[in-house]
Tab-separated table of C-alpha atoms in Angstrom:
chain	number	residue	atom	x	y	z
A	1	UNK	CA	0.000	0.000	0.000
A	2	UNK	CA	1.100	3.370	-0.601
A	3	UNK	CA	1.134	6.264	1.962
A	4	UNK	CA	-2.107	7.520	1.447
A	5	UNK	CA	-3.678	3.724	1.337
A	6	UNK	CA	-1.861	2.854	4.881
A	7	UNK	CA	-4.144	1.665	7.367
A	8	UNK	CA	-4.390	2.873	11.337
A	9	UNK	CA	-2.361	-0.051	12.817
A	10	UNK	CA	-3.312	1.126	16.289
A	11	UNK	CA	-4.743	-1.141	19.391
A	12	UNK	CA	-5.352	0.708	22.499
A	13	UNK	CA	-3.338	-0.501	25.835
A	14	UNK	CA	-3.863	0.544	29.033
A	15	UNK	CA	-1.702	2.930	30.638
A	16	UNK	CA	-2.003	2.775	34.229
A	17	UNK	CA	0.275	0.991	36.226
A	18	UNK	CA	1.960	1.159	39.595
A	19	UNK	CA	5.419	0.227	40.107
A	20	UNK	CA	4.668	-3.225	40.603
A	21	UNK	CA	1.442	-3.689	39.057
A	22	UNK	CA	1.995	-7.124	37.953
A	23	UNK	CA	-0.066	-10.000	37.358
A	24	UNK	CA	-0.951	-11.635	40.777
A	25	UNK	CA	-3.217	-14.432	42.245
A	26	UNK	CA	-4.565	-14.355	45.246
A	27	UNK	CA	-1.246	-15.492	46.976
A	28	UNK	CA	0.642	-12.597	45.641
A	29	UNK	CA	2.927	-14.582	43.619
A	30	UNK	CA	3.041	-13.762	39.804
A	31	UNK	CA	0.444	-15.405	37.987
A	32	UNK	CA	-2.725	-17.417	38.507
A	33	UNK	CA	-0.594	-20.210	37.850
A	34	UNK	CA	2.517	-18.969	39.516
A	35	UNK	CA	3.855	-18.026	36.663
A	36	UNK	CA	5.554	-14.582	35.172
A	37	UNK	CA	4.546	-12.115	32.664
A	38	UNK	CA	7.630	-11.512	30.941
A	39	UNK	CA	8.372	-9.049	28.651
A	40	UNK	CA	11.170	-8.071	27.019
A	41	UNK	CA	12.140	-4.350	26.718
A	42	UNK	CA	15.083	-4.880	24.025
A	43	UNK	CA	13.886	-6.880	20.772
A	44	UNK	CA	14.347	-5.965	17.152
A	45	UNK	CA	12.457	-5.940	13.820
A	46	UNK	CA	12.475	-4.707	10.652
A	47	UNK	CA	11.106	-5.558	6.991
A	48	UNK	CA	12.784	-7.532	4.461
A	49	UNK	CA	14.360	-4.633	1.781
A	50	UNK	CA	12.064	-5.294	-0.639
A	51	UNK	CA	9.064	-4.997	1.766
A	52	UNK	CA	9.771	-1.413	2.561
A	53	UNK	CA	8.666	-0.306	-1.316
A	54	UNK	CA	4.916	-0.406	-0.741
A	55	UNK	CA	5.305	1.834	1.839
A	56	UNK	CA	7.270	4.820	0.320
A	57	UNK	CA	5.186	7.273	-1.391
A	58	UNK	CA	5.139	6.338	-5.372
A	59	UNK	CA	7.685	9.441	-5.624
A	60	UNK	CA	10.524	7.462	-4.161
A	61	UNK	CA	9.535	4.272	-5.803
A	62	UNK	CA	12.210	4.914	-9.045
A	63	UNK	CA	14.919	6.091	-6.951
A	64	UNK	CA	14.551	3.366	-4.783
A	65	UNK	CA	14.208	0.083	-7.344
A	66	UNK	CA	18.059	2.120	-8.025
A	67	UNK	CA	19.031	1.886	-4.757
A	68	UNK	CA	17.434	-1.382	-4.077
A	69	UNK	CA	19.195	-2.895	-7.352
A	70	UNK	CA	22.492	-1.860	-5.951
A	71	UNK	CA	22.867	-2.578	-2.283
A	72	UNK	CA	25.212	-4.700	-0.189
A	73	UNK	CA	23.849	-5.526	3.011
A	74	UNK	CA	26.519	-5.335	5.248
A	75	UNK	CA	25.273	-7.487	8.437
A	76	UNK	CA	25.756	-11.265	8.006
A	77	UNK	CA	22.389	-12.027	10.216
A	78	UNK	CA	20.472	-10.271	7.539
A	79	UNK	CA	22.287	-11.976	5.210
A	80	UNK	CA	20.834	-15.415	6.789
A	81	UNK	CA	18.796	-17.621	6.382
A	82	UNK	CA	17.289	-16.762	10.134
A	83	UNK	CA	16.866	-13.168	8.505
A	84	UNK	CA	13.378	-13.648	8.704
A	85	UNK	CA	12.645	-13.564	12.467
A	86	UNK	CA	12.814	-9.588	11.786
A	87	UNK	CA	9.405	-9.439	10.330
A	88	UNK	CA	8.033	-12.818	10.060
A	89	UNK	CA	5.306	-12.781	12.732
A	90	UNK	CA	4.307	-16.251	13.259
A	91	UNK	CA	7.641	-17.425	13.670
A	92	UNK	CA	8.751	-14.572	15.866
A	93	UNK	CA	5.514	-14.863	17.922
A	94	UNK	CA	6.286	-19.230	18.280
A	95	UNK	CA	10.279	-18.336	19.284
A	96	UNK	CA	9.354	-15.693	21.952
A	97	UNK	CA	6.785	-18.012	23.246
A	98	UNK	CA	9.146	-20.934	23.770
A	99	UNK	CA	11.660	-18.468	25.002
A	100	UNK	CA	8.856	-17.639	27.993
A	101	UNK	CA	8.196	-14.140	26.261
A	102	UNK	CA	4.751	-12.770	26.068
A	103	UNK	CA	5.193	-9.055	25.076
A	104	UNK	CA	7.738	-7.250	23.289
A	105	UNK	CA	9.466	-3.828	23.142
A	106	UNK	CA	10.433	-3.067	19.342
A	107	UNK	CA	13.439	-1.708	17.999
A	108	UNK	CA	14.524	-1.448	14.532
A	109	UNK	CA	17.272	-3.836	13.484
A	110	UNK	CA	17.184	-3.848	9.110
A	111	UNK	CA	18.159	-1.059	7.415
A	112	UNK	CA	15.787	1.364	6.211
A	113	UNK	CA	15.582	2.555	2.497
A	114	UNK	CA	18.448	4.927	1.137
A	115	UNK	CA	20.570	4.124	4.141
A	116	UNK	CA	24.121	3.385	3.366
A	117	UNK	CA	24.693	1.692	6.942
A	118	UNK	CA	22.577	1.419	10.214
A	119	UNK	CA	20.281	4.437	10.292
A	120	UNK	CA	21.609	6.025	13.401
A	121	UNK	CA	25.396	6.330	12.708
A	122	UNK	CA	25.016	7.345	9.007
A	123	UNK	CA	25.992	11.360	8.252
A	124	UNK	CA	23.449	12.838	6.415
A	125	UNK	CA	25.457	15.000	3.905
A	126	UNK	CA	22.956	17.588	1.822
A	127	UNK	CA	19.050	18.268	2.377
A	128	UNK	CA	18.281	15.972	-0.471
A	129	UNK	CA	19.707	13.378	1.338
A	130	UNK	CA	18.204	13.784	4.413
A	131	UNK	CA	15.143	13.802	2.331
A	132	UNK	CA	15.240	10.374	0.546
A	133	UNK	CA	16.514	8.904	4.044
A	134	UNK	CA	13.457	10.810	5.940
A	135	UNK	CA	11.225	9.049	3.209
A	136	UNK	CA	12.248	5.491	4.601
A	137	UNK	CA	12.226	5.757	7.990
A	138	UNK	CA	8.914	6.628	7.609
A	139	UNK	CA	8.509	3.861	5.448
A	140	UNK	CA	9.924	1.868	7.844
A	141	UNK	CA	7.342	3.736	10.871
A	142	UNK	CA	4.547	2.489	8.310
A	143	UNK	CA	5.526	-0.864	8.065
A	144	UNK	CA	6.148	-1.331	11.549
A	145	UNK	CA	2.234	-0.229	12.539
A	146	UNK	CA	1.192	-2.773	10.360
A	147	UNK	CA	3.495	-5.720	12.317
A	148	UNK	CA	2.312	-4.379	15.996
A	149	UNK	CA	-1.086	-5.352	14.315
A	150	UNK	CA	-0.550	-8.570	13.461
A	151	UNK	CA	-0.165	-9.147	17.409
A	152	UNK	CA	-2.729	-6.947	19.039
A	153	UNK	CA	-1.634	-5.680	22.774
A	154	UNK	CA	2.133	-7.849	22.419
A	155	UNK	CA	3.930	-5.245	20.778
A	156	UNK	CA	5.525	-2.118	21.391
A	157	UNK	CA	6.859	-0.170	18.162
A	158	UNK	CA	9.448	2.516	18.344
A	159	UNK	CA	9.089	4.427	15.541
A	160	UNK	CA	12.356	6.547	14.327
A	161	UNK	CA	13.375	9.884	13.756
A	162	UNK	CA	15.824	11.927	12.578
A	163	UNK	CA	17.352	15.370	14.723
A	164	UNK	CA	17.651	17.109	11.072
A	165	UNK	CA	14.326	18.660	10.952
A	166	UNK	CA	12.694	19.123	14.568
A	167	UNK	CA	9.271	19.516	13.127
A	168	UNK	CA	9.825	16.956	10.975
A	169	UNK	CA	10.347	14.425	13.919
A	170	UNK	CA	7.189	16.324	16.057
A	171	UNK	CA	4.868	15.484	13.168
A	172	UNK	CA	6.081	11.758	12.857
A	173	UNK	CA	5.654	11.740	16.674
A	174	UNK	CA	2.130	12.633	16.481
A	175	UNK	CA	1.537	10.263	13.842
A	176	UNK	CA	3.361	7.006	15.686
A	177	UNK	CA	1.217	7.590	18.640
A	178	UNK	CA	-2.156	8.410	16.226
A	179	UNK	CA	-0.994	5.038	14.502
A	180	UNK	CA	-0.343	2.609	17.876
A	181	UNK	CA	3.373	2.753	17.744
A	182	UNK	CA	3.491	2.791	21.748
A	183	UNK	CA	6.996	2.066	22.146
A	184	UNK	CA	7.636	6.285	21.611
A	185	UNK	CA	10.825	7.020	19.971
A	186	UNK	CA	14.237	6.050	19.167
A	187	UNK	CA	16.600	9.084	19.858
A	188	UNK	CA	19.389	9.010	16.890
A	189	UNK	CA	22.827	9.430	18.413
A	190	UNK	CA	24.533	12.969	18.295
A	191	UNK	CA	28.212	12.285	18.056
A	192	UNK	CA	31.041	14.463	17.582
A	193	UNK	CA	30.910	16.148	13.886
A	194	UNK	CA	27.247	15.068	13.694
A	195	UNK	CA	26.702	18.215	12.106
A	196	UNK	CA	23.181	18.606	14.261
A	197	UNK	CA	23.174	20.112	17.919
A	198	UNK	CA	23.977	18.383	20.738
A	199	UNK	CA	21.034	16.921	22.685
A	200	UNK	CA	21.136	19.162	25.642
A	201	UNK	CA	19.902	21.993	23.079
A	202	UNK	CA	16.548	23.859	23.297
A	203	UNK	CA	16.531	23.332	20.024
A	204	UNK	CA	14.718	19.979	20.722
A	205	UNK	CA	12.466	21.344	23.090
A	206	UNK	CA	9.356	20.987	20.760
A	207	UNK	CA	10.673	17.245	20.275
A	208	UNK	CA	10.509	16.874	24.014
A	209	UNK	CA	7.520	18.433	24.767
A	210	UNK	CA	5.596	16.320	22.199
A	211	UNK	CA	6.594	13.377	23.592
A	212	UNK	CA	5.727	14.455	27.015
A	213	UNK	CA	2.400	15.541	26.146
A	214	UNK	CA	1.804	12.005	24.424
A	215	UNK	CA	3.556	10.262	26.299
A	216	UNK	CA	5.969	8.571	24.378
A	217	UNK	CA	8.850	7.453	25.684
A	218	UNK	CA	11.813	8.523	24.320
A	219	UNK	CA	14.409	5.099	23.792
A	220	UNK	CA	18.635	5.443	23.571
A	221	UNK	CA	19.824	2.164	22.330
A	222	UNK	CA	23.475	1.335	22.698
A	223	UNK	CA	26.071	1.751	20.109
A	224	UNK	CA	23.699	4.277	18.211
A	225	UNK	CA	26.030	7.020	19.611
A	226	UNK	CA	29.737	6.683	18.537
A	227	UNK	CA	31.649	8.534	15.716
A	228	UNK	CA	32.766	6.422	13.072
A	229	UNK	CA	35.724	5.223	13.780
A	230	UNK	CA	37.006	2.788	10.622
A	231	UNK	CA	37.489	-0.674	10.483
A	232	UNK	CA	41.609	-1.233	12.237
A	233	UNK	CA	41.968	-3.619	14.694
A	234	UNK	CA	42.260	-0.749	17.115
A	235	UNK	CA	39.556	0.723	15.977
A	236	UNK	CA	37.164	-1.951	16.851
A	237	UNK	CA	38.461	-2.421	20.026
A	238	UNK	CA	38.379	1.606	21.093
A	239	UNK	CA	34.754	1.298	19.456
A	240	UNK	CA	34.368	-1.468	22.311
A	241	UNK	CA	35.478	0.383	24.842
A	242	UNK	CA	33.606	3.801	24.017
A	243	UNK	CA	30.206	2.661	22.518
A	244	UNK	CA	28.520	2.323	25.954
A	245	UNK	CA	30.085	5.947	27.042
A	246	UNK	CA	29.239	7.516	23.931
A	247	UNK	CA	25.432	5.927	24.458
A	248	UNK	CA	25.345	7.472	28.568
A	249	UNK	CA	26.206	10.654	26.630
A	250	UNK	CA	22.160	11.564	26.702
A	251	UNK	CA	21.967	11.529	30.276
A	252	UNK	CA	23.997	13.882	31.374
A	253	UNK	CA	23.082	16.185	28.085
A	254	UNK	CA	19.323	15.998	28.636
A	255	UNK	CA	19.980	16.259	32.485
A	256	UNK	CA	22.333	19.100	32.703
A	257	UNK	CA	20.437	20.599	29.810
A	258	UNK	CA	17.426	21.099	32.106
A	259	UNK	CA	15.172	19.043	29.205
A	260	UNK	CA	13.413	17.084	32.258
A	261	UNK	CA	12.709	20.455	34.415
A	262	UNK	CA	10.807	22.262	31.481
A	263	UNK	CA	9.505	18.695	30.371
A	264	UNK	CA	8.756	16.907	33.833
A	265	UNK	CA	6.892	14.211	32.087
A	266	UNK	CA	9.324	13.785	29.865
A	267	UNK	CA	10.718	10.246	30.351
A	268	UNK	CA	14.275	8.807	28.904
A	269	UNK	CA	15.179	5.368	28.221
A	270	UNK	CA	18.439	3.999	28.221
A	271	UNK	CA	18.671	0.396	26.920
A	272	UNK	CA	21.297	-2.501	26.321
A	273	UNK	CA	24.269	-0.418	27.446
A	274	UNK	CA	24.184	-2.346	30.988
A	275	UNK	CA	22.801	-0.932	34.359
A	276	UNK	CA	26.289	-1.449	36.538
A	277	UNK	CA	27.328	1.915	35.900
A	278	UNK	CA	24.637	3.869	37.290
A	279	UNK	CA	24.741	4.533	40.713
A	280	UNK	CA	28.208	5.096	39.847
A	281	UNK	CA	27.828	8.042	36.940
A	282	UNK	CA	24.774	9.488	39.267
A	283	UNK	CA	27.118	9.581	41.808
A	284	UNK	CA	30.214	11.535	39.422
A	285	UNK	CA	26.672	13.455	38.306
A	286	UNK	CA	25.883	14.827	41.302
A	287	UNK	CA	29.095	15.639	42.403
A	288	UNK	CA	30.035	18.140	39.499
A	289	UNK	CA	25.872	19.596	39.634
A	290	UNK	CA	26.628	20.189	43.363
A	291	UNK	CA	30.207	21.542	42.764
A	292	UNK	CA	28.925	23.711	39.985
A	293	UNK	CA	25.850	24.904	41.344
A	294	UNK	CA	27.854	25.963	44.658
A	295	UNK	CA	30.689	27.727	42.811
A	296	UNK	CA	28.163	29.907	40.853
A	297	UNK	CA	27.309	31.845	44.114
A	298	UNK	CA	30.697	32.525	44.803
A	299	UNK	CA	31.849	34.956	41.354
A	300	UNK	CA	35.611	34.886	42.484
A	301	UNK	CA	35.994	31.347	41.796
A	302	UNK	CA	37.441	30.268	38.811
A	303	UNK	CA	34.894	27.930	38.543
A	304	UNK	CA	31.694	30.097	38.799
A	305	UNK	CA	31.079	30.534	35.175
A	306	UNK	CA	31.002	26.773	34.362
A	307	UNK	CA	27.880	26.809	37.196
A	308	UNK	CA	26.178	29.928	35.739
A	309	UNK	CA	22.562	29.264	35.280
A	310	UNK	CA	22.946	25.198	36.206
A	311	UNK	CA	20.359	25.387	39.203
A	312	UNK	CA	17.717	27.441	37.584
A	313	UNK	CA	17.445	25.416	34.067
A	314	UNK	CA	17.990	22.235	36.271
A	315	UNK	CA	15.536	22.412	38.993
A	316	UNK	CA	16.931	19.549	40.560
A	317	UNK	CA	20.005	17.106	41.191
A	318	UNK	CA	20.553	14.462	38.539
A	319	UNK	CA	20.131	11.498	40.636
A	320	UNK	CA	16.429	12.995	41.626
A	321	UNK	CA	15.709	13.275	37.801
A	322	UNK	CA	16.471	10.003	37.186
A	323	UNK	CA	14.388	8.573	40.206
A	324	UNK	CA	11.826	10.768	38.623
A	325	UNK	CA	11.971	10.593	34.431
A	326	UNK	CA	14.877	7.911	33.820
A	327	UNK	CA	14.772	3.808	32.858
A	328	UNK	CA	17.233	1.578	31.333
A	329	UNK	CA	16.334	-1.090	29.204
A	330	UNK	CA	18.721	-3.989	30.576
A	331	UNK	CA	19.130	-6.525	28.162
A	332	UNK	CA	20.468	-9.844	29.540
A	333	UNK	CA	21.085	-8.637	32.910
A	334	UNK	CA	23.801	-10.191	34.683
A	335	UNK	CA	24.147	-11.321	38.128
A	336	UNK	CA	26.481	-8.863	39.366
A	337	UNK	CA	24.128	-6.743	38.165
A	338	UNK	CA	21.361	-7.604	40.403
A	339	UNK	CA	22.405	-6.449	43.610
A	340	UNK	CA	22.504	-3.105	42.473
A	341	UNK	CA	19.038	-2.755	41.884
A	342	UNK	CA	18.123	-0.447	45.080
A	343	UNK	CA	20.886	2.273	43.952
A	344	UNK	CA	19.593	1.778	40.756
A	345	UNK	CA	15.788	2.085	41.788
A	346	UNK	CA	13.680	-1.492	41.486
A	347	UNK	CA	10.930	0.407	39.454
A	348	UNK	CA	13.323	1.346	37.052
A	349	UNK	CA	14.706	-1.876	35.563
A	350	UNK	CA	13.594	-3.619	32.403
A	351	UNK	CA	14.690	-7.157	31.587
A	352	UNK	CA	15.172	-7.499	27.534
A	353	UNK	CA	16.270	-10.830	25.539
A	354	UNK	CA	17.563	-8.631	22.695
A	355	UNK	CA	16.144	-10.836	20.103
A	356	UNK	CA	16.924	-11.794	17.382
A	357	UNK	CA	20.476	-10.836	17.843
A	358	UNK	CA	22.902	-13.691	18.665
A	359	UNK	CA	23.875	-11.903	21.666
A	360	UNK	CA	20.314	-12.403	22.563
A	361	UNK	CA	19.410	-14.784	25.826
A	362	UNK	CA	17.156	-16.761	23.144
A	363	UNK	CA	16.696	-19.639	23.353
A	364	UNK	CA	17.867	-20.159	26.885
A	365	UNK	CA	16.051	-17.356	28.324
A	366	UNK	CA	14.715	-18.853	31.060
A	367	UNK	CA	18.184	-19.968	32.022
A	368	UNK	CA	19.413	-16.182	31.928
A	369	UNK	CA	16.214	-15.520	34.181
A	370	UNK	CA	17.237	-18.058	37.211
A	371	UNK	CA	21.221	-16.914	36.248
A	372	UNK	CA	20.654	-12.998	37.028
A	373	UNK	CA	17.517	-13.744	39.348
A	374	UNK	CA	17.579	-16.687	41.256
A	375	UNK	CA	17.231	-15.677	45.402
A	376	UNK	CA	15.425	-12.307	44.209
A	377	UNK	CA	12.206	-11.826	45.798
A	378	UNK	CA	9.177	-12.762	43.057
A	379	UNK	CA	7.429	-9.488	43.760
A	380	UNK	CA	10.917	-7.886	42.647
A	381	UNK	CA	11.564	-10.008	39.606
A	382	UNK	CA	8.215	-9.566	38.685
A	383	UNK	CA	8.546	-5.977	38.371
A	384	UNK	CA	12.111	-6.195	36.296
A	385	UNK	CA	11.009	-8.646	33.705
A	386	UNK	CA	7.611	-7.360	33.321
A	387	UNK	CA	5.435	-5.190	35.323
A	388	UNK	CA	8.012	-1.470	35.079
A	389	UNK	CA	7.916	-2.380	31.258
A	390	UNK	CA	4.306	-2.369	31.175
A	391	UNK	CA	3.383	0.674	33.002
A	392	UNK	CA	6.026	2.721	30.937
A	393	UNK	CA	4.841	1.266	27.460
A	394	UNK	CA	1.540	0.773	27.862
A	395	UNK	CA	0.791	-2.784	28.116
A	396	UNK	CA	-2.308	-4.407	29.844
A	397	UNK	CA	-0.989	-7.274	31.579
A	398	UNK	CA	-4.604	-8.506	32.595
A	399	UNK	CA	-4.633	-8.957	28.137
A	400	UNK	CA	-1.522	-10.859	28.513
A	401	UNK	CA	-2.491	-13.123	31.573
A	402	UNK	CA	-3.659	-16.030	29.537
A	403	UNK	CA	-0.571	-16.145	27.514
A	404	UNK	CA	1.475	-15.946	30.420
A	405	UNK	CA	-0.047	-19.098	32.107
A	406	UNK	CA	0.496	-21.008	29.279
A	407	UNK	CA	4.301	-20.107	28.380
A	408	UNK	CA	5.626	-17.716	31.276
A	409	UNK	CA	8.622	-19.269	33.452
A	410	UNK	CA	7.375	-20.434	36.761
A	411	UNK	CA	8.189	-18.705	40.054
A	412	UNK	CA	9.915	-21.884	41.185
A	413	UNK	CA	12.085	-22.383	37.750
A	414	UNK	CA	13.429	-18.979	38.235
A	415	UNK	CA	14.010	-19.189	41.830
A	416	UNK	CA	16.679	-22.342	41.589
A	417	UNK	CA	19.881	-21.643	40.818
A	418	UNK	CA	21.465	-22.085	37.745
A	419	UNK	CA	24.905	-24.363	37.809
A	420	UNK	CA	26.383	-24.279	34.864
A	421	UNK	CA	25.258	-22.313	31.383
A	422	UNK	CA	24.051	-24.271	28.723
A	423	UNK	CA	27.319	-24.641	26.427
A	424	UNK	CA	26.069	-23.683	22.791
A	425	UNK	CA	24.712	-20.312	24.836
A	426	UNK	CA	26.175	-16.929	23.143
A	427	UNK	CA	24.225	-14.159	25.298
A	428	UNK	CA	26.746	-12.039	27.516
A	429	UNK	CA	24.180	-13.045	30.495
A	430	UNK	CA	26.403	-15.924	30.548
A	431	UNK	CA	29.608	-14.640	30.614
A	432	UNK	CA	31.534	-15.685	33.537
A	433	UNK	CA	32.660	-13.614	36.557
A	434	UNK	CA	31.938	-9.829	35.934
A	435	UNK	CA	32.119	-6.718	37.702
A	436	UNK	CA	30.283	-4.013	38.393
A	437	UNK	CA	31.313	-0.959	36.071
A	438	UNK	CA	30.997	2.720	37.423
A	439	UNK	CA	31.979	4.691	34.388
């Protein structure tokens, strides 16, 4: 179908949710059945190429049989013969349910028409570039709504934007919500020579205002950040090493650039760049707002400058925004993780499998639920691998109840231990030892 054929892909979901409004019976246990209602915060889709045509406006259709005719995938998975858990539904729907997954959280994950590379690290040289690339991520937003609808109330979409044209991305804001795309936004990176401004600029202010007023999330995947860096041996391992850092990056931009105290319902998502280093960069956070904000009132510091302003545009500390307007989306969470969940704040935590991606917990997801979770109260686990992920994106978990009793992972499987890994497992929620990171 073209643009102007595309049907409303939209289901309703209910919004309201407490912190740990999960699925109980009368024991309090998750589940009628004792079972939870998992559901993952980090999975990815996307359309086969040739799928995205019928959604581009006939315009593009020329320049993109060209491009089409022409382009070299560059990611093996999509390359193979798996490929087709990205948009196939019935098989992705059978996987997740095997995997104990009732309800997903959608990211993109092919590669949108006229994109050279993954959407969000690609410079976008001239206007007429930006505007063949702005034609397929909406392409892509279109074809998306239609895959949410093939499972009513189980999926999340995140539609994406580009930072190019502000009122560009507020209009395709309005129309993802309009058009059931629940899982709000993807926030492109901004790195260095991104030739857009940074993210703590006002300049985005209608971007974040929109999404407060609808209440879309807005989503900061990992490694959608980082400056290209080439393909060296060194450079892959710096990339490595800086991709998470690079991904934190919005935090502290939207935090220190006062975003949440002129949006307070703004809310930020940070997801699969681990949760270890939080309490630690809230900590560094608050030192420097505090250290700032003080030197400001004293104008013979050297200091006071950098502090100018900080406590008015802020309104408050960063750790209070994040207990306030902050998440993180942590895929595969690992043991050492778990412990850290009070500094982190237990409301705040979203389990993800990442699937389809081979670092993905599939299929032994119900191993890398007893691994990171096992000894965890099952009113607290409930909450991290389903119930904070519902209240923020909208799902009604009463909807999902009956598909939870029949595939969810008991309470007891996730409370025992897991020995050993199962050895053909690839997911980093496996890896041993580990340690918490603070940068």
């Amino acid at each position: 179908m073209n643009e102007g054929q595309h049907r409303n892909g939209g289901h309703a979901m209910k919004d309201v949710h407490t912190a740990n409004d999960v699925h109980t019976g009368d024991e309090g246990h998750p589940g009628t059945a004792g079972r939870y209602t998992v559901i993952s915060a980090d999975c990815h889709a996307g359309a086969d190429l040739l799928d995205y045509r019928p959604y581009l406006e006939k315009r593009h259709h020329d320049a993109f049989d060209d491009w089409a005719a022409t382009y070299v995938n560059p990611y093996e998975d999509l390359l193979a013969d798996t490929a087709d858990r990205n948009w196939n539904s019935a098989r992705r729907l059978a996987e997740l349910e095997a995997d104990g997954i009732v309800a997903e959280v959608l990211f993109p994950n092919t590669i949108p028409p006229f994109f050279p590379a993954a959407s969000l690290m690609a410079p976008i040289p001239t206007r007429e570039e930006y505007e063949r690339r702005w034609a397929g991520l909406r392409a892509h937003n279109r074809w998306l709504a239609d895959f949410c609808a093939q499972a009513p109330g189980r999926r999340a979409g995140i539609a994406q934007i580009l930072l190019n044209d502000v009122q560009d991305a507020v209009d395709e804001v309005r129309w993802a919500r309009e058009n059931g795309l629940h899982g709000g936004i993807l926030l492109p990176g901004v790195p260095p020579g991104s030739g857009v401004p940074e993210l703590y600029s006002r300049a985005y202010d209608p971007l974040w205002a929109v999404c407060a007023e609808l209440g879309m999330p807005v989503n900061h995947h990992g490694g959608s950040a980082s400056p290209p860096l080439g393909e060296e041996p060194a450079a892959r391992a710096v990339f490595m090493v800086e991709t998470t850092w690079f991904s934190h990056r919005a935090l502290w931009h939207l935090v220190f650039g006062g975003a949440f105290n002129r949006h307070p319902d703004l809310q930020l998502v940070l997801t699969e760049q681990g949760s270890g280093w939080i309490p630690g960069v809230l900590e560094m956070l608050d030192y420097y707002h505090g250290r700032l904000v003080s030197a400001a009132s004293r104008a013979a510091t050297a200091e006071s400058k950098f502090g100018a302003g900080l406590a008015a545009s802020m309104g408050r500390g960063p750790s209070e925004v994040w207990q306030a307007n902050c998440y993180v989306g942590a895929s595969f969470m690992r043991p050492h993780e778990v412990p850290l969940r009070g500094r982190i704040g237990l409301e705040k935590i979203m389990w993800g499998s990442d699937y389809p991606h081979d670092e993905g917990t599939r299929p032994y997801s119900r191993e890398a639920l007893r691994a990171a979770f096992s000894g965890v109260p099952a009113g607290e686990v409930a909450a991290m691998v389903g119930g904070n992920a519902a209240r923020l994106y909208g799902f009604d978990l009463a909807a999902l109840a009956a598909v939870a009793a029949r595939v969810g992972p008991t309470v007891a499987e996730v409370a025992q231990p897991l020995a050993e890994p199962p050895p053909d497992a690839t997911s980093p929620a496996f890896a041993p030892g580990g340690r918490v990171r603070v940068w």
